[in-house]
Amino acid sequence: MGVLSKLVLISMLIGQVAMAELKWPQETPAAAWEAKKTMFLVSSSQPVGMNNAITVRLEQKGDGEAITVQIPVDKFDSDEPDRDKDVAQILGGGSLRFTSQAFNQAAWQDLEKGTTKKISGTLTIGKESFPVEFDIKVTNESGKTVLVGSTESTLSAFKIEPPSVAGGLVASVDDYIKLHVRLFLDELKPN
């Protein structure tokens, strides 16, 4: 039996799906990515990269204010340093930037009350900007108003070619990405 055949058999015996768990840091705004990866054509996993070095602020936009999130790409942690370096390189270094739609005072109050279910905006990766829409949920955690959002898309929608090793025989990343964000609305107060 060849080496590749043995590796495939071992992968099948170990298990079909390994899923990383999304664990938010306490009391810190954070962002995360979640991808789907296949090893040796049979074993699937969903790695997660967490980043708690993000900056969140409000910026004037038209007649309201927008939530702006800066995410330094070299601060993602997926528990695999080599993968984290690859992610930073694929994303072009620097920071990702999300700028939401503008919120006037009434829209901000709806957001804080949890009646807003989606936030649209622009995600900038390198020099390219892409429209995105996050499904959101606003909750109260230990007296703080917390917004948790996520959006699913494809890497190709962001003009990113899914990486692979050995033409996908050893490892390949699916054309899928889920982005997560967790913010504390109490720390953002509109003017």
PDB file of C-alpha atoms in Angstrom:
ATOM      1  CA  MET A   1       0.000   0.000   0.000  1.00  0.00           C
ATOM      2  CA  GLY A   2       1.415   3.399  -1.016  1.00  0.00           C
ATOM      3  CA  VAL A   3       1.996   6.311   1.344  1.00  0.00           C
ATOM      4  CA  LEU A   4      -0.934   8.308  -0.060  1.00  0.00           C
ATOM      5  CA  SER A   5      -3.261   5.304   0.344  1.00  0.00           C
ATOM      6  CA  LYS A   6      -2.159   4.886   3.967  1.00  0.00           C
ATOM      7  CA  LEU A   7      -2.733   8.577   4.697  1.00  0.00           C
ATOM      8  CA  VAL A   8      -6.215   8.420   3.175  1.00  0.00           C
ATOM      9  CA  LEU A   9      -7.044   5.313   5.231  1.00  0.00           C
ATOM     10  CA  ILE A  10      -5.768   6.932   8.437  1.00  0.00           C
ATOM     11  CA  SER A  11      -7.824  10.048   7.723  1.00  0.00           C
ATOM     12  CA  MET A  12     -10.941   7.929   7.241  1.00  0.00           C
ATOM     13  CA  LEU A  13     -10.336   6.051  10.498  1.00  0.00           C
ATOM     14  CA  ILE A  14      -9.701   9.187  12.527  1.00  0.00           C
ATOM     15  CA  GLY A  15     -12.980  10.780  11.551  1.00  0.00           C
ATOM     16  CA  GLN A  16     -14.804  12.588   8.830  1.00  0.00           C
ATOM     17  CA  VAL A  17     -15.472  16.024  10.254  1.00  0.00           C
ATOM     18  CA  ALA A  18     -13.500  18.108  12.722  1.00  0.00           C
ATOM     19  CA  MET A  19     -15.050  21.413  13.668  1.00  0.00           C
ATOM     20  CA  ALA A  20     -13.282  24.172  15.557  1.00  0.00           C
ATOM     21  CA  GLU A  21     -15.388  25.943  18.114  1.00  0.00           C
ATOM     22  CA  LEU A  22     -15.952  29.678  18.074  1.00  0.00           C
ATOM     23  CA  LYS A  23     -14.972  30.906  21.564  1.00  0.00           C
ATOM     24  CA  TRP A  24     -15.284  34.656  22.064  1.00  0.00           C
ATOM     25  CA  PRO A  25     -12.829  36.380  24.403  1.00  0.00           C
ATOM     26  CA  GLN A  26     -14.435  37.839  27.519  1.00  0.00           C
ATOM     27  CA  GLU A  27     -15.264  41.546  27.485  1.00  0.00           C
ATOM     28  CA  THR A  28     -13.267  42.193  24.287  1.00  0.00           C
ATOM     29  CA  PRO A  29     -14.608  42.985  20.824  1.00  0.00           C
ATOM     30  CA  ALA A  30     -13.439  40.388  18.324  1.00  0.00           C
ATOM     31  CA  ALA A  31     -13.765  39.121  14.775  1.00  0.00           C
ATOM     32  CA  ALA A  32     -13.292  35.641  13.357  1.00  0.00           C
ATOM     33  CA  TRP A  33     -13.241  33.739  10.088  1.00  0.00           C
ATOM     34  CA  GLU A  34     -14.456  30.202   9.579  1.00  0.00           C
ATOM     35  CA  ALA A  35     -13.526  28.122   6.531  1.00  0.00           C
ATOM     36  CA  LYS A  36     -14.044  24.582   5.262  1.00  0.00           C
ATOM     37  CA  LYS A  37     -11.018  22.458   4.482  1.00  0.00           C
ATOM     38  CA  THR A  38     -10.604  18.962   3.025  1.00  0.00           C
ATOM     39  CA  MET A  39      -7.561  16.794   3.758  1.00  0.00           C
ATOM     40  CA  PHE A  40      -6.580  13.863   1.547  1.00  0.00           C
ATOM     41  CA  LEU A  41      -9.895  14.160  -0.335  1.00  0.00           C
ATOM     42  CA  VAL A  42     -11.921  12.609   2.520  1.00  0.00           C
ATOM     43  CA  SER A  43     -11.449  14.317   5.882  1.00  0.00           C
ATOM     44  CA  SER A  44     -13.242  17.633   6.382  1.00  0.00           C
ATOM     45  CA  SER A  45     -12.605  20.288   8.987  1.00  0.00           C
ATOM     46  CA  GLN A  46     -13.793  23.813   9.731  1.00  0.00           C
ATOM     47  CA  PRO A  47     -10.874  25.848  11.056  1.00  0.00           C
ATOM     48  CA  VAL A  48     -11.574  29.136  12.836  1.00  0.00           C
ATOM     49  CA  GLY A  49      -9.271  32.135  13.132  1.00  0.00           C
ATOM     50  CA  MET A  50     -10.023  34.479  16.061  1.00  0.00           C
ATOM     51  CA  ASN A  51      -8.851  38.091  16.281  1.00  0.00           C
ATOM     52  CA  ASN A  52      -9.320  40.164  19.436  1.00  0.00           C
ATOM     53  CA  ALA A  53      -7.043  43.012  18.293  1.00  0.00           C
ATOM     54  CA  ILE A  54      -9.814  44.791  16.393  1.00  0.00           C
ATOM     55  CA  THR A  55     -10.674  48.475  16.657  1.00  0.00           C
ATOM     56  CA  VAL A  56     -14.314  49.565  16.670  1.00  0.00           C
ATOM     57  CA  ARG A  57     -15.553  53.141  16.444  1.00  0.00           C
ATOM     58  CA  LEU A  58     -18.311  55.329  15.053  1.00  0.00           C
ATOM     59  CA  GLU A  59     -17.660  57.601  12.081  1.00  0.00           C
ATOM     60  CA  GLN A  60     -19.814  60.376  10.666  1.00  0.00           C
ATOM     61  CA  LYS A  61     -21.516  59.213   7.467  1.00  0.00           C
ATOM     62  CA  GLY A  62     -24.123  61.418   5.837  1.00  0.00           C
ATOM     63  CA  ASP A  63     -26.876  62.258   8.342  1.00  0.00           C
ATOM     64  CA  GLY A  64     -25.887  59.473  10.720  1.00  0.00           C
ATOM     65  CA  GLU A  65     -22.990  57.486  12.032  1.00  0.00           C
ATOM     66  CA  ALA A  66     -21.524  54.224  10.795  1.00  0.00           C
ATOM     67  CA  ILE A  67     -19.871  51.449  12.768  1.00  0.00           C
ATOM     68  CA  THR A  68     -16.309  50.992  11.524  1.00  0.00           C
ATOM     69  CA  VAL A  69     -14.316  47.874  12.382  1.00  0.00           C
ATOM     70  CA  GLN A  70     -10.567  47.635  11.648  1.00  0.00           C
ATOM     71  CA  ILE A  71      -9.216  44.073  11.719  1.00  0.00           C
ATOM     72  CA  PRO A  72      -5.418  43.624  11.510  1.00  0.00           C
ATOM     73  CA  VAL A  73      -4.969  40.490   9.385  1.00  0.00           C
ATOM     74  CA  ASP A  74      -1.739  39.434  11.102  1.00  0.00           C
ATOM     75  CA  LYS A  75      -3.561  39.067  14.438  1.00  0.00           C
ATOM     76  CA  PHE A  76      -5.826  36.146  13.485  1.00  0.00           C
ATOM     77  CA  ASP A  77      -5.144  33.068  15.630  1.00  0.00           C
ATOM     78  CA  SER A  78      -6.300  29.656  14.392  1.00  0.00           C
ATOM     79  CA  ASP A  79      -3.940  27.664  16.643  1.00  0.00           C
ATOM     80  CA  GLU A  80      -1.812  26.997  13.537  1.00  0.00           C
ATOM     81  CA  PRO A  81       0.821  29.750  13.103  1.00  0.00           C
ATOM     82  CA  ASP A  82       1.697  28.716   9.529  1.00  0.00           C
ATOM     83  CA  ARG A  83      -1.949  28.957   8.479  1.00  0.00           C
ATOM     84  CA  ASP A  84      -2.235  32.356  10.195  1.00  0.00           C
ATOM     85  CA  LYS A  85       0.756  33.628   8.171  1.00  0.00           C
ATOM     86  CA  ASP A  86      -0.820  32.269   4.983  1.00  0.00           C
ATOM     87  CA  VAL A  87      -4.138  33.981   5.787  1.00  0.00           C
ATOM     88  CA  ALA A  88      -2.376  37.318   6.382  1.00  0.00           C
ATOM     89  CA  GLN A  89      -0.533  36.949   3.063  1.00  0.00           C
ATOM     90  CA  ILE A  90      -3.682  35.946   1.135  1.00  0.00           C
ATOM     91  CA  LEU A  91      -5.494  38.982   2.576  1.00  0.00           C
ATOM     92  CA  GLY A  92      -2.676  41.272   1.468  1.00  0.00           C
ATOM     93  CA  GLY A  93      -1.430  42.293   4.909  1.00  0.00           C
ATOM     94  CA  GLY A  94      -2.587  45.418   6.676  1.00  0.00           C
ATOM     95  CA  SER A  95      -6.169  45.470   7.918  1.00  0.00           C
ATOM     96  CA  LEU A  96      -9.617  44.500   6.793  1.00  0.00           C
ATOM     97  CA  ARG A  97     -12.103  47.326   7.217  1.00  0.00           C
ATOM     98  CA  PHE A  98     -15.854  47.023   7.591  1.00  0.00           C
ATOM     99  CA  THR A  99     -17.968  50.194   7.418  1.00  0.00           C
ATOM    100  CA  SER A 100     -21.667  49.792   8.135  1.00  0.00           C
ATOM    101  CA  GLN A 101     -24.642  51.654   6.809  1.00  0.00           C
ATOM    102  CA  ALA A 102     -25.289  54.961   8.574  1.00  0.00           C
ATOM    103  CA  PHE A 103     -27.484  54.918  11.673  1.00  0.00           C
ATOM    104  CA  ASN A 104     -29.496  57.967  12.685  1.00  0.00           C
ATOM    105  CA  GLN A 105     -30.640  58.253  16.306  1.00  0.00           C
ATOM    106  CA  ALA A 106     -33.858  56.249  15.788  1.00  0.00           C
ATOM    107  CA  ALA A 107     -32.028  53.489  13.874  1.00  0.00           C
ATOM    108  CA  TRP A 108     -29.384  53.323  16.633  1.00  0.00           C
ATOM    109  CA  GLN A 109     -32.108  52.900  19.265  1.00  0.00           C
ATOM    110  CA  ASP A 110     -33.641  50.071  17.200  1.00  0.00           C
ATOM    111  CA  LEU A 111     -30.202  48.471  17.013  1.00  0.00           C
ATOM    112  CA  GLU A 112     -29.719  48.680  20.794  1.00  0.00           C
ATOM    113  CA  LYS A 113     -33.217  47.246  21.412  1.00  0.00           C
ATOM    114  CA  GLY A 114     -32.448  44.269  19.187  1.00  0.00           C
ATOM    115  CA  THR A 115     -35.151  44.979  16.608  1.00  0.00           C
ATOM    116  CA  THR A 116     -32.573  45.395  13.831  1.00  0.00           C
ATOM    117  CA  LYS A 117     -31.768  41.952  12.360  1.00  0.00           C
ATOM    118  CA  LYS A 118     -29.297  42.852   9.592  1.00  0.00           C
ATOM    119  CA  ILE A 119     -26.509  45.371   9.073  1.00  0.00           C
ATOM    120  CA  SER A 120     -25.248  46.083   5.582  1.00  0.00           C
ATOM    121  CA  GLY A 121     -22.024  47.777   4.691  1.00  0.00           C
ATOM    122  CA  THR A 122     -18.745  47.541   2.845  1.00  0.00           C
ATOM    123  CA  LEU A 123     -15.843  45.202   3.576  1.00  0.00           C
ATOM    124  CA  THR A 124     -12.506  46.444   2.270  1.00  0.00           C
ATOM    125  CA  ILE A 125      -9.798  43.846   1.649  1.00  0.00           C
ATOM    126  CA  GLY A 126      -6.588  45.430   0.416  1.00  0.00           C
ATOM    127  CA  LYS A 127      -7.701  48.018  -2.139  1.00  0.00           C
ATOM    128  CA  GLU A 128     -10.966  46.260  -3.080  1.00  0.00           C
ATOM    129  CA  SER A 129     -14.339  46.971  -1.455  1.00  0.00           C
ATOM    130  CA  PHE A 130     -17.230  44.516  -1.381  1.00  0.00           C
ATOM    131  CA  PRO A 131     -20.846  44.885  -0.239  1.00  0.00           C
ATOM    132  CA  VAL A 132     -21.717  42.584   2.682  1.00  0.00           C
ATOM    133  CA  GLU A 133     -24.700  42.048   4.946  1.00  0.00           C
ATOM    134  CA  PHE A 134     -24.381  40.639   8.459  1.00  0.00           C
ATOM    135  CA  ASP A 135     -27.196  38.804  10.223  1.00  0.00           C
ATOM    136  CA  ILE A 136     -27.090  40.171  13.753  1.00  0.00           C
ATOM    137  CA  LYS A 137     -28.379  39.449  17.208  1.00  0.00           C
ATOM    138  CA  VAL A 138     -28.197  41.908  20.084  1.00  0.00           C
ATOM    139  CA  THR A 139     -28.162  40.518  23.616  1.00  0.00           C
ATOM    140  CA  ASN A 140     -27.418  41.640  27.153  1.00  0.00           C
ATOM    141  CA  GLU A 141     -24.392  40.010  28.776  1.00  0.00           C
ATOM    142  CA  SER A 142     -23.573  41.005  32.334  1.00  0.00           C
ATOM    143  CA  GLY A 143     -25.280  44.358  31.843  1.00  0.00           C
ATOM    144  CA  LYS A 144     -23.561  45.095  28.520  1.00  0.00           C
ATOM    145  CA  THR A 145     -25.286  45.383  25.138  1.00  0.00           C
ATOM    146  CA  VAL A 146     -23.515  42.922  22.841  1.00  0.00           C
ATOM    147  CA  LEU A 147     -23.928  42.670  19.068  1.00  0.00           C
ATOM    148  CA  VAL A 148     -22.962  39.375  17.437  1.00  0.00           C
ATOM    149  CA  GLY A 149     -23.071  39.154  13.660  1.00  0.00           C
ATOM    150  CA  SER A 150     -22.140  36.749  10.912  1.00  0.00           C
ATOM    151  CA  THR A 151     -22.202  36.545   7.144  1.00  0.00           C
ATOM    152  CA  GLU A 152     -21.548  33.627   4.802  1.00  0.00           C
ATOM    153  CA  SER A 153     -20.025  34.002   1.363  1.00  0.00           C
ATOM    154  CA  THR A 154     -17.462  32.532  -0.975  1.00  0.00           C
ATOM    155  CA  LEU A 155     -13.799  33.375  -1.139  1.00  0.00           C
ATOM    156  CA  SER A 156     -14.181  34.012  -4.857  1.00  0.00           C
ATOM    157  CA  ALA A 157     -16.814  36.686  -4.127  1.00  0.00           C
ATOM    158  CA  PHE A 158     -13.942  38.566  -2.450  1.00  0.00           C
ATOM    159  CA  LYS A 159     -11.617  37.814  -5.394  1.00  0.00           C
ATOM    160  CA  ILE A 160      -9.644  35.289  -3.325  1.00  0.00           C
ATOM    161  CA  GLU A 161      -8.666  31.993  -4.910  1.00  0.00           C
ATOM    162  CA  PRO A 162      -9.170  29.114  -2.440  1.00  0.00           C
ATOM    163  CA  PRO A 163      -5.713  27.735  -1.585  1.00  0.00           C
ATOM    164  CA  SER A 164      -4.708  24.098  -2.018  1.00  0.00           C
ATOM    165  CA  VAL A 165      -1.689  21.847  -1.470  1.00  0.00           C
ATOM    166  CA  ALA A 166      -0.551  19.421  -4.185  1.00  0.00           C
ATOM    167  CA  GLY A 167      -3.436  20.321  -6.456  1.00  0.00           C
ATOM    168  CA  GLY A 168      -5.935  19.555  -3.689  1.00  0.00           C
ATOM    169  CA  LEU A 169      -4.756  15.966  -3.125  1.00  0.00           C
ATOM    170  CA  VAL A 170      -3.188  16.768   0.249  1.00  0.00           C
ATOM    171  CA  ALA A 171      -5.368  19.705   1.300  1.00  0.00           C
ATOM    172  CA  SER A 172      -7.815  22.134  -0.227  1.00  0.00           C
ATOM    173  CA  VAL A 173      -9.924  24.970   1.099  1.00  0.00           C
ATOM    174  CA  ASP A 174     -13.532  25.095  -0.106  1.00  0.00           C
ATOM    175  CA  ASP A 175     -14.798  28.238  -1.808  1.00  0.00           C
ATOM    176  CA  TYR A 176     -16.584  29.194   1.423  1.00  0.00           C
ATOM    177  CA  ILE A 177     -16.027  31.729   4.179  1.00  0.00           C
ATOM    178  CA  LYS A 178     -18.053  32.752   7.195  1.00  0.00           C
ATOM    179  CA  LEU A 179     -17.149  35.993   8.930  1.00  0.00           C
ATOM    180  CA  HIS A 180     -18.107  36.662  12.545  1.00  0.00           C
ATOM    181  CA  VAL A 181     -17.975  39.798  14.667  1.00  0.00           C
ATOM    182  CA  ARG A 182     -18.760  40.577  18.315  1.00  0.00           C
ATOM    183  CA  LEU A 183     -19.037  44.196  19.455  1.00  0.00           C
ATOM    184  CA  PHE A 184     -20.046  46.013  22.623  1.00  0.00           C
ATOM    185  CA  LEU A 185     -22.576  48.700  21.693  1.00  0.00           C
ATOM    186  CA  ASP A 186     -22.244  50.423  25.087  1.00  0.00           C
ATOM    187  CA  GLU A 187     -18.706  51.428  24.080  1.00  0.00           C
ATOM    188  CA  LEU A 188     -20.063  53.160  20.952  1.00  0.00           C
ATOM    189  CA  LYS A 189     -22.230  56.170  21.593  1.00  0.00           C
ATOM    190  CA  PRO A 190     -23.562  58.222  18.693  1.00  0.00           C
ATOM    191  CA  ASN A 191     -23.321  62.018  18.932  1.00  0.00           C
TER     192      ASN A 191
END
